[in-house]
Amino acid sequence: SQKIEQNSEALNIQEGKTATLTCNYTNYSPAYLQWYRQDPGRGPVFLLLIRENEKEKRKERLKVTFDTTLKQSLFHITASQPADSATYLCALNKDSSYKLIFGSGTRLLVRP
Amino acid sequence: GAGVSQSPSNKVTEKGKDVELRCDPISGHTALYWYRQSLGQGLEFLIYFQGNSAPDKSGLPSDRFSAERTGGSVSTLTIQRTQQEDSAVYLCASSLGQGGNEKLFFGSGTQLSVL
């Protein structure tokens, strides 16, 4: 069956460290993979998009990798700050279509 | 407005009643999505509208759920004869075009509670 898996356990790290979040998928062949941030009581906010032919994408302190062989994307936040505390969702388009399928998200907590 | 607007932000209803949830997408965005998010869960796709094309209703969980989009802009999601398992946050999103490389802009959602 098709699955998108993100670690359901919260990630708790010290300010200044690098946070690494994982998104694994099975039985999908996405052309794109996106990452969103969601704060409590709010809708998700787009962060980064990476294409299947891109290995890595960066934006300020954020870095995303996309390994279509491992069927995995890693999301890194360097020099993490308490304001980075939120839930991070990965999403991929199903079978090259418009439909975005979301993972259940991983909660990140950055301690000051 | 500058963003996707949803109303109401909270809705409490009794089991068996009908509810209507409204979404006002970003002006000029041709694609509109409805998702549902249960507590601690990911987003569950419900329905997708693109321009004047027939909507993709493949995610609607039952025939009690329906949605329309009038004039290619505002959308209404209707749930008839609500059940307790319908309790969730209903999120609307819009995008400039269609395709997996389009980023979605979400509203803040409607928290639906069915008593």
PDB file of C-alpha atoms in Angstrom, chain A residues 32 34 36 38 41-44 46 49 89 93 97-100 102-104, chain B residues 33 35 37 42-43 45 48 56 58 91 99-104 106-108:
ATOM      1  CA  TYR A  32       8.032  16.722  -6.519  1.00  0.00           C
ATOM      2  CA  GLN A  34       7.273  19.660  -0.584  1.00  0.00           C
ATOM      3  CA  TYR A  36       5.384  22.674   5.085  1.00  0.00           C
ATOM      4  CA  GLN A  38       2.287  24.092  10.737  1.00  0.00           C
ATOM      5  CA  GLY A  41      -4.358  26.452  15.235  1.00  0.00           C
ATOM      6  CA  ARG A  42      -3.006  27.490  11.858  1.00  0.00           C
ATOM      7  CA  GLY A  43      -2.916  26.019   8.377  1.00  0.00           C
ATOM      8  CA  PRO A  44       0.349  24.675   6.949  1.00  0.00           C
ATOM      9  CA  PHE A  46       4.907  26.216   2.396  1.00  0.00           C
ATOM     10  CA  LEU A  49       9.882  22.230  -2.933  1.00  0.00           C
ATOM     11  CA  LEU A  89       4.844  18.101   7.182  1.00  0.00           C
ATOM     12  CA  ASN A  93       2.307  14.661  -5.565  1.00  0.00           C
ATOM     13  CA  SER A  97      -0.729  14.543 -10.604  1.00  0.00           C
ATOM     14  CA  TYR A  98      -1.813  17.751  -8.922  1.00  0.00           C
ATOM     15  CA  LYS A  99      -3.005  15.922  -5.809  1.00  0.00           C
ATOM     16  CA  LEU A 100      -0.708  16.514  -2.846  1.00  0.00           C
ATOM     17  CA  PHE A 102       0.648  14.737   3.186  1.00  0.00           C
ATOM     18  CA  GLY A 103       2.474  12.879   5.901  1.00  0.00           C
ATOM     19  CA  SER A 104       1.237  13.155   9.481  1.00  0.00           C
TER      20      SER A 104
ATOM     21  CA  TYR B  33      -8.438  22.023  -2.343  1.00  0.00           C
ATOM     22  CA  TYR B  35      -8.407  18.729   3.318  1.00  0.00           C
ATOM     23  CA  GLN B  37      -7.093  17.042   9.673  1.00  0.00           C
ATOM     24  CA  GLY B  42      -1.902  14.330   8.738  1.00  0.00           C
ATOM     25  CA  LEU B  43      -4.009  16.036   6.135  1.00  0.00           C
ATOM     26  CA  PHE B  45      -7.435  14.985   0.861  1.00  0.00           C
ATOM     27  CA  TYR B  48     -10.071  19.414  -5.658  1.00  0.00           C
ATOM     28  CA  ASP B  56     -11.957  15.481  -8.228  1.00  0.00           C
ATOM     29  CA  SER B  58     -12.233  10.989  -4.862  1.00  0.00           C
ATOM     30  CA  LEU B  91      -8.607  23.130   5.795  1.00  0.00           C
ATOM     31  CA  GLY B  99       0.504  20.438 -10.830  1.00  0.00           C
ATOM     32  CA  GLY B 100       2.664  18.917  -8.165  1.00  0.00           C
ATOM     33  CA  ASN B 101       5.114  21.807  -8.378  1.00  0.00           C
ATOM     34  CA  GLU B 102       2.536  24.318  -7.226  1.00  0.00           C
ATOM     35  CA  LYS B 103       2.746  25.396  -3.631  1.00  0.00           C
ATOM     36  CA  LEU B 104      -0.455  25.477  -1.661  1.00  0.00           C
ATOM     37  CA  PHE B 106      -3.801  27.301   3.317  1.00  0.00           C
ATOM     38  CA  GLY B 107      -6.442  29.028   5.358  1.00  0.00           C
ATOM     39  CA  SER B 108      -6.497  28.681   9.133  1.00  0.00           C
TER      40      SER B 108
END
